[in-house]
Amino acid sequence: AQSVTQLGSHVSVSEGALVLLRCNYSSSVPPYLFWYVQYPNQGLQLLLKYTSAATLVKGINGFEAEFKKSETSFHLTKPSAHMSDAAEYFCAVSDKDKIIFGKGTRLHILP
Amino acid sequence: EAQVTQNPRYLITVTGKKLTVTCSQNMNHEYMSWYRQDPGLGLRQIYYSMNVEVTDKGDVPEGYKVSRKEKRNFPLILESPSPNQTSLYFCASRPDRGVTEAFFGQGTRLTVV
């Protein structure tokens, strides 16, 4: 079965600093990977997805993620954090009949 | 506007009183599912449906029922709610399996006392 592991349930960065949220996947076949963001009191919104077309995937709000097969990773980055980026982020993998989510990383932005 | 609509957004109920959370999508998606979100556990799939009249259990189906009589609607039924079903629930739809992402409703926060 496929799975994803997110390293760090809470991450704090200063406004303007690099954001790095880590995700490792486990899959026996080429995976379809996603990053979702959840703002307070809202549903999940797709940030970006990897479907094997390109290893570097650009998403909304300045986020991007790089698929590294050798490291089984799909880390999410943003060069410069903004206060509005404070939210919970979920890495996910598509596994036939469902999307399997990691446990989430809450991103805190320090002024 | 393409969307997944859940109702109600907030619900407080008592143990044992049957309730239904509705979910409707206007994107003609074949695939719909329900998740619950609990702190530290992420999202876990309760039930899913690949098409009308086709439903199957997810990872945590105990205490829940679903039905798919129409393509657009996928209600979640709690016949006899218990306090351990207090959670945040999300309905999601996808065009199909595999590469496509899921579109989520706004969530229903359920409290069972």
PDB file of C-alpha atoms in Angstrom:
ATOM      1  CA  ALA A   1       0.000   0.000   0.000  1.00  0.00           C
ATOM      2  CA  GLN A   2       1.136   3.511  -0.685  1.00  0.00           C
ATOM      3  CA  SER A   3       1.734   6.019   2.077  1.00  0.00           C
ATOM      4  CA  VAL A   4       3.188   9.439   2.793  1.00  0.00           C
ATOM      5  CA  THR A   5       5.088  10.687   5.803  1.00  0.00           C
ATOM      6  CA  GLN A   6       5.337  14.336   6.704  1.00  0.00           C
ATOM      7  CA  LEU A   7       8.292  15.272   8.884  1.00  0.00           C
ATOM      8  CA  GLY A   8       7.386  17.782  11.553  1.00  0.00           C
ATOM      9  CA  SER A   9       3.859  18.406  12.762  1.00  0.00           C
ATOM     10  CA  HIS A  10       4.714  22.079  13.348  1.00  0.00           C
ATOM     11  CA  VAL A  11       7.153  24.283  11.453  1.00  0.00           C
ATOM     12  CA  SER A  12       7.908  27.914  12.271  1.00  0.00           C
ATOM     13  CA  VAL A  13       9.641  30.317   9.911  1.00  0.00           C
ATOM     14  CA  SER A  14      10.158  34.045   9.949  1.00  0.00           C
ATOM     15  CA  GLU A  15       8.328  36.230   7.467  1.00  0.00           C
ATOM     16  CA  GLY A  16      10.488  36.487   4.338  1.00  0.00           C
ATOM     17  CA  ALA A  17      12.421  33.287   5.082  1.00  0.00           C
ATOM     18  CA  LEU A  18      12.452  30.084   3.064  1.00  0.00           C
ATOM     19  CA  VAL A  19       9.611  27.655   3.678  1.00  0.00           C
ATOM     20  CA  LEU A  20      10.482  23.948   3.487  1.00  0.00           C
ATOM     21  CA  LEU A  21       7.890  21.306   4.341  1.00  0.00           C
ATOM     22  CA  ARG A  22       9.057  17.737   4.035  1.00  0.00           C
ATOM     23  CA  CYS A  23       7.186  14.775   2.600  1.00  0.00           C
ATOM     24  CA  ASN A  24       8.410  11.275   1.846  1.00  0.00           C
ATOM     25  CA  TYR A  25       6.337   8.712   0.036  1.00  0.00           C
ATOM     26  CA  SER A  26       6.240   4.968  -0.160  1.00  0.00           C
ATOM     27  CA  SER A  27       5.047   3.506  -3.419  1.00  0.00           C
ATOM     28  CA  SER A  28       5.746   0.441  -5.515  1.00  0.00           C
ATOM     29  CA  VAL A  29       4.594   2.178  -8.683  1.00  0.00           C
ATOM     30  CA  PRO A  30       5.106   5.700 -10.047  1.00  0.00           C
ATOM     31  CA  PRO A  31       3.059   7.802  -7.660  1.00  0.00           C
ATOM     32  CA  TYR A  32       0.649  10.629  -8.196  1.00  0.00           C
ATOM     33  CA  LEU A  33       1.443  13.128  -5.446  1.00  0.00           C
ATOM     34  CA  PHE A  34      -0.346  16.205  -4.170  1.00  0.00           C
ATOM     35  CA  TRP A  35       0.082  19.043  -1.734  1.00  0.00           C
ATOM     36  CA  TYR A  36      -3.027  20.557  -0.202  1.00  0.00           C
ATOM     37  CA  VAL A  37      -3.397  23.577   2.062  1.00  0.00           C
ATOM     38  CA  GLN A  38      -6.056  24.099   4.719  1.00  0.00           C
ATOM     39  CA  TYR A  39      -6.694  27.575   6.044  1.00  0.00           C
ATOM     40  CA  PRO A  40      -8.583  27.922   9.342  1.00  0.00           C
ATOM     41  CA  ASN A  41     -12.234  26.914   9.133  1.00  0.00           C
ATOM     42  CA  GLN A  42     -11.937  25.991   5.472  1.00  0.00           C
ATOM     43  CA  GLY A  43     -11.729  22.899   3.345  1.00  0.00           C
ATOM     44  CA  LEU A  44      -8.630  21.622   1.596  1.00  0.00           C
ATOM     45  CA  GLN A  45      -7.362  23.450  -1.457  1.00  0.00           C
ATOM     46  CA  LEU A  46      -4.981  21.958  -3.992  1.00  0.00           C
ATOM     47  CA  LEU A  47      -1.593  23.669  -4.076  1.00  0.00           C
ATOM     48  CA  LEU A  48       0.038  21.494  -6.720  1.00  0.00           C
ATOM     49  CA  LYS A  49       0.254  17.967  -8.059  1.00  0.00           C
ATOM     50  CA  TYR A  50       2.874  15.686  -9.572  1.00  0.00           C
ATOM     51  CA  THR A  51       1.802  13.436 -12.410  1.00  0.00           C
ATOM     52  CA  SER A  52       5.221  12.491 -13.887  1.00  0.00           C
ATOM     53  CA  ALA A  53       5.227  15.203 -16.569  1.00  0.00           C
ATOM     54  CA  ALA A  54       7.978  17.221 -14.818  1.00  0.00           C
ATOM     55  CA  THR A  55       9.933  16.699 -11.612  1.00  0.00           C
ATOM     56  CA  LEU A  56       9.674  20.344 -10.551  1.00  0.00           C
ATOM     57  CA  VAL A  57       6.067  21.308 -10.082  1.00  0.00           C
ATOM     58  CA  LYS A  58       4.904  24.870  -9.619  1.00  0.00           C
ATOM     59  CA  GLY A  59       1.738  25.595  -7.731  1.00  0.00           C
ATOM     60  CA  ILE A  60      -0.337  28.476  -6.540  1.00  0.00           C
ATOM     61  CA  ASN A  61       0.764  31.253  -4.175  1.00  0.00           C
ATOM     62  CA  GLY A  62       4.445  30.866  -5.103  1.00  0.00           C
ATOM     63  CA  PHE A  63       4.825  27.298  -3.849  1.00  0.00           C
ATOM     64  CA  GLU A  64       6.664  24.570  -5.695  1.00  0.00           C
ATOM     65  CA  ALA A  65       7.685  20.987  -5.039  1.00  0.00           C
ATOM     66  CA  GLU A  66      10.362  18.747  -6.479  1.00  0.00           C
ATOM     67  CA  PHE A  67       9.862  15.035  -7.053  1.00  0.00           C
ATOM     68  CA  LYS A  68      13.025  13.078  -6.257  1.00  0.00           C
ATOM     69  CA  LYS A  69      12.664   9.404  -6.982  1.00  0.00           C
ATOM     70  CA  SER A  70      16.074   8.508  -5.524  1.00  0.00           C
ATOM     71  CA  GLU A  71      15.063  10.026  -2.193  1.00  0.00           C
ATOM     72  CA  THR A  72      11.344   9.122  -2.431  1.00  0.00           C
ATOM     73  CA  SER A  73      10.634  12.726  -1.526  1.00  0.00           C
ATOM     74  CA  PHE A  74       8.251  15.462  -2.600  1.00  0.00           C
ATOM     75  CA  HIS A  75       9.175  18.442  -0.441  1.00  0.00           C
ATOM     76  CA  LEU A  76       7.241  21.698  -0.656  1.00  0.00           C
ATOM     77  CA  THR A  77       9.100  25.004  -0.801  1.00  0.00           C
ATOM     78  CA  LYS A  78       8.493  28.712  -1.081  1.00  0.00           C
ATOM     79  CA  PRO A  79      11.381  31.189  -1.303  1.00  0.00           C
ATOM     80  CA  SER A  80       9.872  33.868   0.915  1.00  0.00           C
ATOM     81  CA  ALA A  81       7.216  33.250   3.543  1.00  0.00           C
ATOM     82  CA  HIS A  82       4.275  35.586   3.945  1.00  0.00           C
ATOM     83  CA  MET A  83       1.987  35.923   6.935  1.00  0.00           C
ATOM     84  CA  SER A  84      -0.886  34.663   4.793  1.00  0.00           C
ATOM     85  CA  ASP A  85       0.919  31.326   4.361  1.00  0.00           C
ATOM     86  CA  ALA A  86       0.072  30.340   7.943  1.00  0.00           C
ATOM     87  CA  ALA A  87      -2.042  27.216   7.533  1.00  0.00           C
ATOM     88  CA  GLU A  88      -1.916  23.438   7.699  1.00  0.00           C
ATOM     89  CA  TYR A  89      -0.345  21.614   4.773  1.00  0.00           C
ATOM     90  CA  PHE A  90      -1.017  18.056   3.718  1.00  0.00           C
ATOM     91  CA  CYS A  91       1.016  15.858   1.444  1.00  0.00           C
ATOM     92  CA  ALA A  92      -1.017  13.126  -0.256  1.00  0.00           C
ATOM     93  CA  VAL A  93      -0.675  10.235  -2.682  1.00  0.00           C
ATOM     94  CA  SER A  94      -3.283   8.747  -4.980  1.00  0.00           C
ATOM     95  CA  ASP A  95      -3.779   5.045  -4.346  1.00  0.00           C
ATOM     96  CA  LYS A  96      -6.359   3.596  -6.735  1.00  0.00           C
ATOM     97  CA  ASP A  97      -9.595   4.125  -4.847  1.00  0.00           C
ATOM     98  CA  LYS A  98      -8.511   6.841  -2.489  1.00  0.00           C
ATOM     99  CA  ILE A  99      -6.154   9.671  -1.785  1.00  0.00           C
ATOM    100  CA  ILE A 100      -4.002   8.908   1.238  1.00  0.00           C
ATOM    101  CA  PHE A 101      -3.026  11.911   3.325  1.00  0.00           C
ATOM    102  CA  GLY A 102      -0.118  12.550   5.605  1.00  0.00           C
ATOM    103  CA  LYS A 103      -0.805  13.731   9.130  1.00  0.00           C
ATOM    104  CA  GLY A 104      -0.240  17.350   8.200  1.00  0.00           C
ATOM    105  CA  THR A 105       2.258  20.093   9.036  1.00  0.00           C
ATOM    106  CA  ARG A 106       1.090  23.311  10.611  1.00  0.00           C
ATOM    107  CA  LEU A 107       3.108  26.248   9.320  1.00  0.00           C
ATOM    108  CA  HIS A 108       3.578  29.206  11.665  1.00  0.00           C
ATOM    109  CA  ILE A 109       4.911  32.502  10.339  1.00  0.00           C
ATOM    110  CA  LEU A 110       6.835  34.653  12.800  1.00  0.00           C
ATOM    111  CA  PRO A 111       6.764  38.429  12.297  1.00  0.00           C
TER     112      PRO A 111
ATOM    113  CA  GLU B   1     -19.089  27.906  -9.904  1.00  0.00           C
ATOM    114  CA  ALA B   2     -17.706  24.367  -9.555  1.00  0.00           C
ATOM    115  CA  GLN B   3     -18.031  23.283  -5.966  1.00  0.00           C
ATOM    116  CA  VAL B   4     -18.728  20.631  -3.373  1.00  0.00           C
ATOM    117  CA  THR B   5     -21.384  21.715  -0.892  1.00  0.00           C
ATOM    118  CA  GLN B   6     -21.813  20.205   2.553  1.00  0.00           C
ATOM    119  CA  ASN B   7     -24.564  20.891   5.045  1.00  0.00           C
ATOM    120  CA  PRO B   8     -24.668  21.674   7.838  1.00  0.00           C
ATOM    121  CA  ARG B   9     -21.325  23.376   8.566  1.00  0.00           C
ATOM    122  CA  TYR B  10     -21.721  22.925  12.312  1.00  0.00           C
ATOM    123  CA  LEU B  11     -23.796  20.406  14.229  1.00  0.00           C
ATOM    124  CA  ILE B  12     -24.137  19.562  17.897  1.00  0.00           C
ATOM    125  CA  THR B  13     -26.189  16.481  18.694  1.00  0.00           C
ATOM    126  CA  VAL B  14     -26.783  13.973  21.459  1.00  0.00           C
ATOM    127  CA  THR B  15     -25.652  10.374  21.597  1.00  0.00           C
ATOM    128  CA  GLY B  16     -27.924   8.046  19.683  1.00  0.00           C
ATOM    129  CA  LYS B  17     -29.871  10.623  17.678  1.00  0.00           C
ATOM    130  CA  LYS B  18     -29.679   9.769  13.983  1.00  0.00           C
ATOM    131  CA  LEU B  19     -28.267  12.459  11.722  1.00  0.00           C
ATOM    132  CA  THR B  20     -27.414  12.992   8.073  1.00  0.00           C
ATOM    133  CA  VAL B  21     -24.753  15.234   6.599  1.00  0.00           C
ATOM    134  CA  THR B  22     -25.488  16.097   3.005  1.00  0.00           C
ATOM    135  CA  CYS B  23     -22.947  16.469   0.215  1.00  0.00           C
ATOM    136  CA  SER B  24     -23.588  17.650  -3.317  1.00  0.00           C
ATOM    137  CA  GLN B  25     -21.236  18.355  -6.238  1.00  0.00           C
ATOM    138  CA  ASN B  26     -22.007  20.156  -9.480  1.00  0.00           C
ATOM    139  CA  MET B  27     -19.025  18.945 -11.531  1.00  0.00           C
ATOM    140  CA  ASN B  28     -20.520  15.671 -12.782  1.00  0.00           C
ATOM    141  CA  HIS B  29     -17.775  13.759 -10.984  1.00  0.00           C
ATOM    142  CA  GLU B  30     -18.107   9.999 -10.800  1.00  0.00           C
ATOM    143  CA  TYR B  31     -16.031   9.531  -7.688  1.00  0.00           C
ATOM    144  CA  MET B  32     -17.032  10.820  -4.239  1.00  0.00           C
ATOM    145  CA  SER B  33     -15.767  10.128  -0.756  1.00  0.00           C
ATOM    146  CA  TRP B  34     -16.051  11.092   2.890  1.00  0.00           C
ATOM    147  CA  TYR B  35     -13.151  11.789   5.214  1.00  0.00           C
ATOM    148  CA  ARG B  36     -12.877  12.619   8.865  1.00  0.00           C
ATOM    149  CA  GLN B  37     -10.114  14.847  10.193  1.00  0.00           C
ATOM    150  CA  ASP B  38      -8.826  14.487  13.731  1.00  0.00           C
ATOM    151  CA  PRO B  39      -5.862  16.282  15.351  1.00  0.00           C
ATOM    152  CA  GLY B  40      -2.625  14.412  14.809  1.00  0.00           C
ATOM    153  CA  LEU B  41      -4.257  11.815  12.565  1.00  0.00           C
ATOM    154  CA  GLY B  42      -4.717  13.775   9.350  1.00  0.00           C
ATOM    155  CA  LEU B  43      -7.603  12.793   7.080  1.00  0.00           C
ATOM    156  CA  ARG B  44      -8.916   9.270   7.045  1.00  0.00           C
ATOM    157  CA  GLN B  45     -11.325   7.937   4.463  1.00  0.00           C
ATOM    158  CA  ILE B  46     -14.682   6.703   5.774  1.00  0.00           C
ATOM    159  CA  TYR B  47     -16.504   5.583   2.619  1.00  0.00           C
ATOM    160  CA  TYR B  48     -16.209   6.150  -1.080  1.00  0.00           C
ATOM    161  CA  SER B  49     -18.329   5.728  -4.179  1.00  0.00           C
ATOM    162  CA  MET B  50     -17.120   5.140  -7.716  1.00  0.00           C
ATOM    163  CA  ASN B  51     -20.505   5.734  -9.290  1.00  0.00           C
ATOM    164  CA  VAL B  52     -24.251   5.644  -8.689  1.00  0.00           C
ATOM    165  CA  GLU B  53     -25.259   2.691  -6.505  1.00  0.00           C
ATOM    166  CA  VAL B  54     -21.593   1.707  -6.025  1.00  0.00           C
ATOM    167  CA  THR B  55     -20.162   2.336  -2.561  1.00  0.00           C
ATOM    168  CA  ASP B  56     -17.357   0.775  -0.543  1.00  0.00           C
ATOM    169  CA  LYS B  57     -15.723   1.047   2.857  1.00  0.00           C
ATOM    170  CA  GLY B  58     -12.687   3.177   3.472  1.00  0.00           C
ATOM    171  CA  ASP B  59     -10.330   2.951   6.427  1.00  0.00           C
ATOM    172  CA  VAL B  60     -12.730   3.912   9.241  1.00  0.00           C
ATOM    173  CA  PRO B  61     -16.284   2.930   8.208  1.00  0.00           C
ATOM    174  CA  GLU B  62     -17.614   1.709  11.577  1.00  0.00           C
ATOM    175  CA  GLY B  63     -20.671   3.655  12.714  1.00  0.00           C
ATOM    176  CA  TYR B  64     -21.326   5.269   9.347  1.00  0.00           C
ATOM    177  CA  LYS B  65     -23.520   4.619   6.326  1.00  0.00           C
ATOM    178  CA  VAL B  66     -23.654   6.222   2.903  1.00  0.00           C
ATOM    179  CA  SER B  67     -25.817   6.068  -0.192  1.00  0.00           C
ATOM    180  CA  ARG B  68     -25.356   7.126  -3.820  1.00  0.00           C
ATOM    181  CA  LYS B  69     -28.731   7.248  -5.491  1.00  0.00           C
ATOM    182  CA  GLU B  70     -27.812  10.169  -7.717  1.00  0.00           C
ATOM    183  CA  LYS B  71     -24.468  11.111  -9.207  1.00  0.00           C
ATOM    184  CA  ARG B  72     -24.338  14.525  -7.553  1.00  0.00           C
ATOM    185  CA  ASN B  73     -25.308  13.554  -3.993  1.00  0.00           C
ATOM    186  CA  PHE B  74     -23.464  11.463  -1.430  1.00  0.00           C
ATOM    187  CA  PRO B  75     -24.963  11.803   2.075  1.00  0.00           C
ATOM    188  CA  LEU B  76     -23.221  10.538   5.208  1.00  0.00           C
ATOM    189  CA  ILE B  77     -25.515   8.912   7.759  1.00  0.00           C
ATOM    190  CA  LEU B  78     -24.798   8.336  11.435  1.00  0.00           C
ATOM    191  CA  GLU B  79     -27.533   5.990  12.650  1.00  0.00           C
ATOM    192  CA  SER B  80     -26.555   6.172  16.322  1.00  0.00           C
ATOM    193  CA  PRO B  81     -23.849   8.784  16.869  1.00  0.00           C
ATOM    194  CA  SER B  82     -21.393   8.381  19.716  1.00  0.00           C
ATOM    195  CA  PRO B  83     -18.939  10.868  21.260  1.00  0.00           C
ATOM    196  CA  ASN B  84     -15.994   9.246  19.452  1.00  0.00           C
ATOM    197  CA  GLN B  85     -17.544  10.417  16.196  1.00  0.00           C
ATOM    198  CA  THR B  86     -16.983  14.023  17.221  1.00  0.00           C
ATOM    199  CA  SER B  87     -14.800  15.228  14.390  1.00  0.00           C
ATOM    200  CA  LEU B  88     -14.431  17.441  11.323  1.00  0.00           C
ATOM    201  CA  TYR B  89     -15.918  15.782   8.252  1.00  0.00           C
ATOM    202  CA  PHE B  90     -15.101  16.476   4.615  1.00  0.00           C
ATOM    203  CA  CYS B  91     -16.810  15.372   1.466  1.00  0.00           C
ATOM    204  CA  ALA B  92     -14.691  15.219  -1.686  1.00  0.00           C
ATOM    205  CA  SER B  93     -15.238  14.467  -5.353  1.00  0.00           C
ATOM    206  CA  ARG B  94     -12.939  13.547  -8.248  1.00  0.00           C
ATOM    207  CA  PRO B  95     -13.589  13.048 -11.964  1.00  0.00           C
ATOM    208  CA  ASP B  96     -12.097   9.559 -11.647  1.00  0.00           C
ATOM    209  CA  ARG B  97      -9.321   7.648  -9.902  1.00  0.00           C
ATOM    210  CA  GLY B  98      -5.601   7.988 -10.384  1.00  0.00           C
ATOM    211  CA  VAL B  99      -4.080  11.242 -11.505  1.00  0.00           C
ATOM    212  CA  THR B 100      -6.919  13.578 -10.741  1.00  0.00           C
ATOM    213  CA  GLU B 101      -7.025  15.603  -7.568  1.00  0.00           C
ATOM    214  CA  ALA B 102      -9.945  15.696  -5.162  1.00  0.00           C
ATOM    215  CA  PHE B 103     -12.161  18.742  -4.668  1.00  0.00           C
ATOM    216  CA  PHE B 104     -13.265  19.287  -1.094  1.00  0.00           C
ATOM    217  CA  GLY B 105     -16.291  20.738   0.601  1.00  0.00           C
ATOM    218  CA  GLN B 106     -15.955  23.313   3.387  1.00  0.00           C
ATOM    219  CA  GLY B 107     -16.332  20.731   6.109  1.00  0.00           C
ATOM    220  CA  THR B 108     -18.860  19.848   8.792  1.00  0.00           C
ATOM    221  CA  ARG B 109     -17.831  20.139  12.409  1.00  0.00           C
ATOM    222  CA  LEU B 110     -19.803  17.571  14.371  1.00  0.00           C
ATOM    223  CA  THR B 111     -19.967  17.401  18.146  1.00  0.00           C
ATOM    224  CA  VAL B 112     -21.709  14.457  19.809  1.00  0.00           C
ATOM    225  CA  VAL B 113     -22.450  14.934  23.510  1.00  0.00           C
TER     226      VAL B 113
END
